[in-house]
Tab-separated table of C-alpha atoms in Angstrom:
chain	number	residue	atom	x	y	z
A	29	MET	CA	11.603	-8.085	-15.018
A	30	PRO	CA	11.203	-8.507	-19.186
A	31	ALA	CA	15.093	-9.367	-19.991
A	32	PRO	CA	16.396	-9.790	-23.660
A	33	LYS	CA	16.399	-12.633	-25.829
A	34	ALA	CA	18.866	-15.649	-23.980
A	35	GLU	CA	20.953	-15.600	-27.293
A	36	ASN	CA	22.446	-12.160	-25.596
A	37	ARG	CA	24.678	-11.526	-22.834
A	38	VAL	CA	22.945	-9.261	-19.974
A	39	ALA	CA	24.849	-6.700	-18.842
A	40	ILE	CA	23.364	-5.262	-15.730
A	41	PRO	CA	24.742	-1.879	-13.572
A	42	LEU	CA	25.186	-2.896	-9.556
A	43	ASP	CA	23.755	-0.352	-8.561
A	44	LEU	CA	20.595	-1.007	-10.500
A	45	PRO	CA	17.280	0.820	-9.116
A	46	GLY	CA	14.976	-1.496	-7.163
A	47	GLY	CA	10.637	-1.342	-8.394
A	48	LEU	CA	11.706	-1.900	-12.468
A	49	ARG	CA	8.389	-4.135	-12.544
A	50	PHE	CA	6.289	-1.194	-11.892
A	51	PRO	CA	5.202	0.543	-15.388
A	52	PRO	CA	5.296	4.198	-14.979
A	53	ASP	CA	2.349	6.577	-15.911
A	54	GLY	CA	1.623	8.752	-18.584
A	55	LEU	CA	1.828	9.301	-22.341
A	56	GLN	CA	4.646	6.910	-24.714
A	57	VAL	CA	6.247	9.553	-26.869
A	58	GLU	CA	9.238	10.129	-29.395
A	59	ALA	CA	11.400	12.825	-30.096
A	60	SER	CA	13.640	13.930	-32.670
A	61	GLY	CA	16.770	16.274	-34.209
A	62	ARG	CA	20.076	16.945	-35.517
A	63	ALA	CA	22.803	18.685	-33.738
A	64	MET	CA	26.160	18.394	-33.512
A	65	GLY	CA	26.492	17.133	-37.036
A	66	VAL	CA	24.837	14.045	-35.703
A	67	ASP	CA	21.597	13.090	-35.479
A	68	TRP	CA	19.722	12.742	-32.346
A	69	THR	CA	16.522	10.354	-30.396
A	70	LEU	CA	14.713	10.633	-27.123
A	71	LYS	CA	11.971	7.538	-26.775
A	72	ALA	CA	10.010	8.552	-23.381
A	73	THR	CA	7.345	8.338	-21.143
A	74	SER	CA	5.805	11.340	-20.819
A	75	PRO	CA	3.816	13.152	-17.749
A	76	PRO	CA	0.566	13.645	-19.524
A	77	ASP	CA	1.072	17.455	-18.815
A	78	LEU	CA	4.101	17.737	-20.684
A	79	PRO	CA	4.106	18.430	-24.496
A	80	VAL	CA	6.688	16.463	-26.982
A	81	GLU	CA	7.096	20.061	-28.789
A	82	ALA	CA	8.490	20.940	-24.904
A	83	LEU	CA	10.920	18.118	-24.327
A	84	THR	CA	12.104	18.494	-28.543
A	85	ARG	CA	13.089	22.173	-27.136
A	86	ALA	CA	14.741	21.201	-24.264
A	87	VAL	CA	16.862	18.569	-25.814
A	88	GLN	CA	17.688	20.934	-29.057
A	89	ALA	CA	18.919	23.952	-26.919
A	90	SER	CA	21.195	21.931	-24.675
A	91	LEU	CA	23.219	20.409	-27.809
A	92	ASP	CA	22.985	24.141	-29.324
A	93	ALA	CA	24.370	25.944	-26.103
A	94	VAL	CA	27.529	23.179	-26.184
A	95	VAL	CA	27.505	23.731	-29.912
A	96	ALA	CA	27.740	27.950	-29.608
A	97	GLN	CA	30.578	27.294	-27.115
A	98	MET	CA	32.853	24.301	-27.820
A	99	SER	CA	32.121	23.672	-31.798
A	100	THR	CA	35.305	24.047	-34.013
A	101	TRP	CA	32.766	24.876	-36.853
A	102	GLU	CA	31.537	26.916	-35.594
A	103	PRO	CA	33.967	30.586	-35.612
A	104	ASP	CA	31.832	32.143	-33.405
A	105	ALA	CA	31.913	29.097	-31.113
A	106	ASP	CA	34.065	30.528	-27.664
A	107	VAL	CA	36.290	27.581	-28.647
A	108	SER	CA	37.514	29.214	-31.667
A	109	ARG	CA	37.728	32.471	-30.331
A	110	PHE	CA	40.396	31.404	-27.444
A	111	ASN	CA	42.141	29.236	-30.956
A	112	ALA	CA	42.626	32.409	-32.448
A	113	ALA	CA	43.467	34.812	-29.754
A	114	PRO	CA	46.308	36.068	-29.362
A	115	ALA	CA	49.735	34.674	-26.781
A	116	GLY	CA	49.120	35.476	-23.601
A	117	THR	CA	45.850	36.486	-23.996
A	118	TRP	CA	42.826	35.387	-21.212
A	119	ARG	CA	40.030	34.620	-22.464
A	120	PRO	CA	36.089	33.470	-20.297
A	121	ALA	CA	35.679	30.225	-19.655
A	122	PRO	CA	31.940	29.589	-19.876
A	123	GLU	CA	30.297	27.051	-17.397
A	124	ASP	CA	29.698	24.198	-19.421
A	125	PHE	CA	32.938	25.199	-21.285
A	126	ALA	CA	34.554	25.200	-17.864
A	127	GLU	CA	32.886	22.311	-16.764
A	128	VAL	CA	33.872	20.217	-19.350
A	129	LEU	CA	37.882	22.085	-19.870
A	130	ALA	CA	38.534	20.479	-15.974
A	131	CYS	CA	37.048	16.787	-16.963
A	132	ALA	CA	39.951	16.752	-19.499
A	133	LEU	CA	42.248	17.951	-18.269
A	134	ASP	CA	41.605	15.325	-15.619
A	135	MET	CA	42.098	12.706	-18.363
A	136	ALA	CA	44.449	13.958	-19.147
A	137	GLN	CA	46.171	13.655	-15.775
A	138	LEU	CA	45.255	10.585	-15.301
A	139	SER	CA	46.778	9.016	-18.642
A	140	ASP	CA	49.982	11.401	-18.700
A	141	GLY	CA	48.739	13.201	-21.959
A	142	ALA	CA	47.270	9.857	-23.679
A	143	PHE	CA	44.550	12.033	-23.559
A	144	ASP	CA	44.943	15.671	-24.296
A	145	PRO	CA	42.290	18.674	-25.207
A	146	THR	CA	44.782	21.091	-27.062
A	147	ILE	CA	45.499	18.636	-30.343
A	148	GLY	CA	43.320	21.109	-32.250
A	149	ARG	CA	46.173	21.773	-34.645
A	150	LEU	CA	47.229	17.822	-35.086
A	151	THR	CA	43.693	16.714	-35.907
A	152	ASP	CA	43.517	19.768	-38.519
A	153	LEU	CA	46.634	18.973	-39.820
A	154	TRP	CA	44.818	15.491	-40.602
A	155	GLY	CA	42.387	16.548	-42.397
A	156	PHE	CA	39.718	15.308	-39.275
A	157	GLY	CA	38.640	18.943	-38.231
A	158	PRO	CA	37.419	22.303	-39.978
A	159	PRO	CA	39.407	22.682	-42.553
A	160	GLY	CA	38.553	19.393	-43.745
A	161	PRO	CA	40.707	15.779	-45.352
A	162	VAL	CA	44.202	16.471	-46.983
A	163	ALA	CA	45.729	14.091	-49.480
A	164	GLY	CA	48.139	12.166	-47.404
A	165	PRO	CA	50.127	12.290	-43.966
A	166	PRO	CA	51.493	16.036	-43.262
A	167	ALA	CA	55.451	16.724	-43.347
A	168	ALA	CA	57.483	15.960	-40.590
A	169	ALA	CA	58.142	19.534	-40.462
A	170	ALA	CA	54.471	20.609	-40.274
A	171	LEU	CA	53.800	17.856	-37.716
A	172	GLU	CA	56.105	18.716	-35.433
A	173	ALA	CA	56.044	22.107	-35.711
A	174	ALA	CA	51.939	20.943	-34.495
A	175	ARG	CA	53.105	19.209	-31.331
A	176	ALA	CA	55.114	22.048	-30.456
A	177	LEU	CA	51.890	23.888	-29.880
A	178	SER	CA	49.734	21.332	-28.550
A	179	GLY	CA	50.400	20.336	-24.764
A	180	TRP	CA	47.746	20.042	-21.967
A	181	ARG	CA	50.651	21.391	-19.800
A	182	ARG	CA	51.316	24.234	-21.608
A	183	LEU	CA	47.009	25.997	-20.566
A	184	GLU	CA	46.202	28.134	-17.857
A	185	PHE	CA	43.496	27.297	-16.523
A	186	ASP	CA	41.836	29.620	-13.695
A	187	VAL	CA	39.392	28.025	-11.947
A	188	LYS	CA	38.190	29.816	-9.764
A	189	ALA	CA	37.460	33.074	-12.137
A	190	ARG	CA	36.519	31.274	-15.101
A	191	ARG	CA	39.312	32.437	-18.038
A	192	ILE	CA	41.861	30.618	-19.978
A	193	ARG	CA	44.828	31.525	-21.428
A	194	GLN	CA	46.333	31.433	-24.651
A	195	PRO	CA	50.041	30.696	-24.338
A	196	GLY	CA	50.151	30.734	-28.519
A	197	GLY	CA	49.234	29.045	-30.765
A	198	LEU	CA	47.026	26.117	-28.912
A	199	ALA	CA	43.550	24.735	-29.884
A	200	LEU	CA	41.624	23.272	-28.049
A	201	ASP	CA	39.358	21.001	-29.546
A	202	PHE	CA	36.640	18.841	-27.391
A	203	SER	CA	35.706	16.113	-30.160
A	204	GLY	CA	36.639	13.152	-27.743
A	205	ILE	CA	34.322	14.616	-24.783
A	206	ALA	CA	31.881	17.095	-25.394
A	207	LYS	CA	29.244	14.917	-27.347
A	208	GLY	CA	28.974	13.526	-24.496
A	209	TYR	CA	28.512	16.157	-22.712
A	210	GLY	CA	25.692	17.208	-24.076
A	211	VAL	CA	23.986	14.751	-23.595
A	212	ASP	CA	24.189	15.182	-20.142
A	213	ALA	CA	23.284	18.323	-20.479
A	214	ALA	CA	20.314	17.547	-22.349
A	215	ALA	CA	19.139	14.660	-20.041
A	216	GLU	CA	19.639	17.356	-17.252
A	217	ALA	CA	17.190	19.515	-19.136
A	218	LEU	CA	14.060	16.830	-19.210
A	219	GLY	CA	15.125	15.754	-15.603
A	220	ARG	CA	13.991	19.432	-15.163
A	221	LEU	CA	11.151	18.891	-17.146
A	222	GLY	CA	9.748	16.429	-14.608
A	223	LEU	CA	10.876	13.782	-16.972
A	224	ALA	CA	11.801	10.757	-15.392
A	225	HIS	CA	11.683	7.249	-17.977
A	226	PHE	CA	13.936	8.437	-21.002
A	227	LEU	CA	16.407	6.857	-23.347
A	228	LEU	CA	18.599	9.772	-25.117
A	229	GLU	CA	21.043	8.980	-27.781
A	230	VAL	CA	22.766	11.420	-29.631
A	231	GLY	CA	25.170	9.708	-32.888
A	232	GLY	CA	25.755	6.521	-31.296
A	233	GLU	CA	25.979	8.044	-27.350
A	234	LEU	CA	23.027	7.506	-24.807
A	235	ARG	CA	21.604	7.419	-21.354
A	236	GLY	CA	18.599	5.916	-19.928
A	237	GLU	CA	17.137	7.608	-16.962
A	238	GLY	CA	13.926	5.192	-15.076
A	239	VAL	CA	12.192	2.553	-16.776
A	240	LYS	CA	10.111	1.998	-20.371
A	241	PRO	CA	6.602	1.690	-20.339
A	242	ASP	CA	6.801	-2.200	-19.422
A	243	GLY	CA	8.308	-1.096	-16.159
A	244	SER	CA	11.703	-3.035	-17.734
A	245	PRO	CA	15.161	-0.972	-17.736
A	246	TRP	CA	16.084	0.506	-21.326
A	247	TRP	CA	18.018	-2.137	-22.994
A	248	VAL	CA	20.806	-1.384	-25.714
A	249	ALA	CA	22.806	-2.825	-28.168
A	250	LEU	CA	26.789	-2.384	-28.059
A	251	GLU	CA	27.876	-2.645	-31.479
A	252	HIS	CA	28.495	-5.435	-33.285
A	253	LEU	CA	31.579	-5.545	-35.895
A	254	PRO	CA	31.616	-7.135	-39.045
A	255	GLY	CA	35.111	-9.920	-37.898
A	256	GLU	CA	33.877	-10.728	-34.603
A	257	ALA	CA	33.996	-13.990	-33.437
A	258	ALA	CA	31.158	-15.736	-34.381
A	259	ASN	CA	30.594	-17.664	-31.244
A	260	GLN	CA	30.405	-14.707	-29.322
A	261	ALA	CA	27.096	-13.754	-28.477
A	262	PRO	CA	26.297	-9.812	-29.287
A	263	ILE	CA	25.777	-7.848	-25.283
A	264	VAL	CA	23.277	-5.388	-24.105
A	265	VAL	CA	22.970	-2.975	-21.445
A	266	ALA	CA	20.397	-1.776	-18.791
A	267	LEU	CA	20.638	1.330	-18.763
A	268	CYS	CA	18.880	2.864	-15.906
A	269	GLY	CA	20.457	6.302	-14.502
A	270	ALA	CA	23.574	5.138	-16.107
A	271	SER	CA	25.455	5.896	-20.078
A	272	VAL	CA	27.132	4.257	-22.740
A	273	ALA	CA	29.590	6.155	-24.927
A	274	THR	CA	31.658	4.310	-28.217
A	275	SER	CA	34.415	5.177	-29.960
A	276	GLY	CA	35.737	3.203	-33.383
A	277	ASP	CA	38.214	3.360	-35.860
A	278	TYR	CA	35.380	2.248	-38.016
A	279	ARG	CA	34.030	5.248	-38.583
A	280	ARG	CA	36.155	7.960	-39.032
A	281	TYR	CA	39.451	7.078	-41.215
A	282	MET	CA	41.859	8.243	-43.523
A	283	LEU	CA	43.163	5.712	-46.104
A	284	HIS	CA	46.286	6.199	-47.418
A	285	GLU	CA	48.668	3.978	-49.361
A	286	GLY	CA	46.016	1.023	-48.285
A	287	GLN	CA	46.570	1.484	-44.465
A	288	ARG	CA	43.995	2.590	-42.266
A	289	LEU	CA	44.480	5.734	-40.260
A	290	ALA	CA	42.302	6.026	-37.378
A	291	HIS	CA	40.650	9.626	-36.812
A	292	THR	CA	41.675	9.527	-33.316
A	293	ILE	CA	44.994	11.306	-32.737
A	294	ASP	CA	47.525	9.836	-30.718
A	295	PRO	CA	49.070	13.316	-28.854
A	296	ARG	CA	51.964	11.652	-27.602
A	297	THR	CA	52.917	11.073	-31.567
A	298	GLY	CA	50.729	13.729	-32.992
A	299	ARG	CA	50.040	10.618	-35.544
A	300	PRO	CA	46.830	8.998	-35.315
A	301	SER	CA	46.132	6.044	-32.685
A	302	GLU	CA	48.333	2.678	-33.536
A	303	SER	CA	46.857	0.557	-30.982
A	304	GLY	CA	44.753	-1.676	-32.660
A	305	VAL	CA	41.293	-0.498	-30.690
A	306	ALA	CA	38.933	-0.876	-33.203
A	307	CYS	CA	36.356	-0.318	-30.888
A	308	ALA	CA	35.770	0.786	-27.126
A	309	SER	CA	32.131	1.365	-25.698
A	310	VAL	CA	32.147	2.553	-21.468
A	311	VAL	CA	29.933	2.368	-19.256
A	312	HIS	CA	29.600	5.481	-16.983
A	313	PRO	CA	26.874	7.455	-14.665
A	314	GLN	CA	28.670	10.505	-17.409
A	315	CYS	CA	27.823	10.465	-20.521
A	316	MET	CA	30.962	13.069	-20.765
A	317	ARG	CA	33.350	10.456	-18.633
A	318	ALA	CA	32.214	7.601	-20.823
A	319	ASP	CA	32.803	9.365	-23.662
A	320	ALA	CA	36.335	10.977	-22.826
A	321	TRP	CA	37.194	7.242	-21.455
A	322	CYS	CA	36.225	6.132	-24.811
A	323	THR	CA	38.322	9.022	-26.979
A	324	LEU	CA	41.906	7.524	-24.300
A	325	LEU	CA	40.943	3.507	-24.695
A	326	SER	CA	41.260	4.113	-28.005
A	327	VAL	CA	44.813	5.669	-28.023
A	328	LEU	CA	46.324	3.349	-25.636
A	329	GLU	CA	47.367	-0.015	-26.144
A	330	PRO	CA	44.870	-2.250	-24.946
A	331	GLU	CA	46.435	-3.967	-21.923
A	332	GLU	CA	47.894	-0.445	-20.456
A	333	GLY	CA	44.072	1.011	-21.277
A	334	LEU	CA	42.223	-2.152	-19.073
A	335	ALA	CA	45.005	-1.150	-16.932
A	336	LEU	CA	43.884	2.181	-15.879
A	337	CYS	CA	40.208	1.054	-16.266
A	338	HIS	CA	40.976	-2.044	-13.220
A	339	ALA	CA	42.339	0.796	-11.534
A	340	ARG	CA	39.760	3.161	-11.823
A	341	GLN	CA	36.971	0.711	-11.903
A	342	ILE	CA	35.432	1.469	-15.106
A	343	ALA	CA	33.373	-0.898	-17.015
A	344	ALA	CA	35.239	-0.761	-20.768
A	345	ARG	CA	34.740	-2.925	-23.148
A	346	LEU	CA	37.056	-3.022	-26.891
A	347	LEU	CA	37.476	-5.107	-29.602
A	348	VAL	CA	40.753	-5.092	-30.470
A	349	ARG	CA	42.476	-6.094	-34.095
A	350	THR	CA	45.028	-9.064	-33.950
A	351	LYS	CA	46.125	-11.330	-36.757
A	352	ARG	CA	43.771	-14.145	-35.409
A	353	GLY	CA	40.998	-10.692	-35.801
A	354	LEU	CA	38.992	-9.050	-33.411
A	355	GLU	CA	39.019	-10.213	-29.989
A	356	GLU	CA	36.867	-9.069	-27.272
A	357	ARG	CA	38.809	-8.108	-23.874
A	358	LEU	CA	36.796	-7.214	-21.486
A	359	SER	CA	37.234	-4.537	-17.535
A	360	PRO	CA	36.952	-6.239	-14.441
A	361	ALA	CA	34.580	-4.049	-13.396
A	362	PHE	CA	32.636	-4.693	-17.423
A	363	GLN	CA	33.112	-8.149	-16.714
A	364	ALA	CA	31.538	-7.738	-12.961
A	365	LEU	CA	28.111	-6.118	-14.657
A	366	LEU	CA	27.734	-9.562	-17.084
A	367	GLU	CA	27.965	-11.958	-13.973
A	368	GLU	CA	24.809	-13.110	-11.994
A	369	PRO	CA	23.810	-12.409	-9.354
C-alpha cells in the first residue's frame, strides 16, 4: 500500500477494508461545482459507461436539495418557512430535513445543550446569519430576548408523522450539521449510480469511498494552522468508507475591540464560544455526525469535549489556544488511528 511521506503522521481507520493493493478499473475523472455557499470537488474512478456529467448532476442535485430544505438564506426553504410560522403551527418535515433534525436533537441531548439547532435568533443577533454582519455585540436585553426564544426542549417533533411544532419565535439553524449531511447525501447518490471509488469534498468536509487509481487509500491532510508547534508533524487520514470534518474559529469571526469573537455560538450562554478550541477535526463514518461533533467540540471546554469523545468513542483532534501557543489534544479513538498495528 503506497503511503504518505515519512514526515507525516498517518491516521488509518481500524476497520480499513482489505484488498487496497488492487487498482479499480475505469476512467479517472474530476468534477466540481458550487452549492451551499461553498465549492465542491469530486475525484473518482468511473466506469466507462458512466459519464462525468451524470456524476456532476448527482452531486449538484443532492446539495441543492439540502439547500432547498435547510438553508436559512433561502426564504422559501422549509426551515425558513418553519422559522416564520405562527406560534402553535405544525409544519411538515421532509425526509432529509427530519433526518438532520433527529441527529441534531440527539446531539443536543448527549451534550446537554452545548449543541443546539434552535439558536437561529442568536446567530442572526451576532451577525453570522442571513441578515448579515453587525457593528458589535448585541445589547444585553436583546441577547436575553433571543435566548428566551431558543432552546431545543421547546421544539415538538412528531417523528412518526414527520412534522414539527413552532412554539413561537423559535428559529432553527442547521449550519453546524447540514453541510456534512449534504456530503453524505451526495455520496449516496453517487453510490446509486454505481460509483464505488471517489473522494468528495464540500467546503472542507470530505468523504472517501473505495480507493485511489493506484489502489491506495484516499489520503487527506488535516488542517495545519500557523502557530502549531514546529516539530509537530502534519496528520494525514486514510478515508475509505469514512468522512472527516473540520471546524475552526479562524474561518469566520467578528473583531471587536481587538478581541476575536468566534462564529460558533455557545447555546448555553448565547455568546460566541470561549472554549479556546481553535480547530476541531473529527473522523466518522457519517459526515453529518462528524460535522455536528466538530461544532460541539468548538463549544465545550477541551477536556470536557475529549471526555465526551472518550465516552462515545469519537476520533477527534483539537487545536487549543494556550499561553504557550496552539496545543494539540487527541481523543483516545483518534490516538488509536495513529498507532502502529
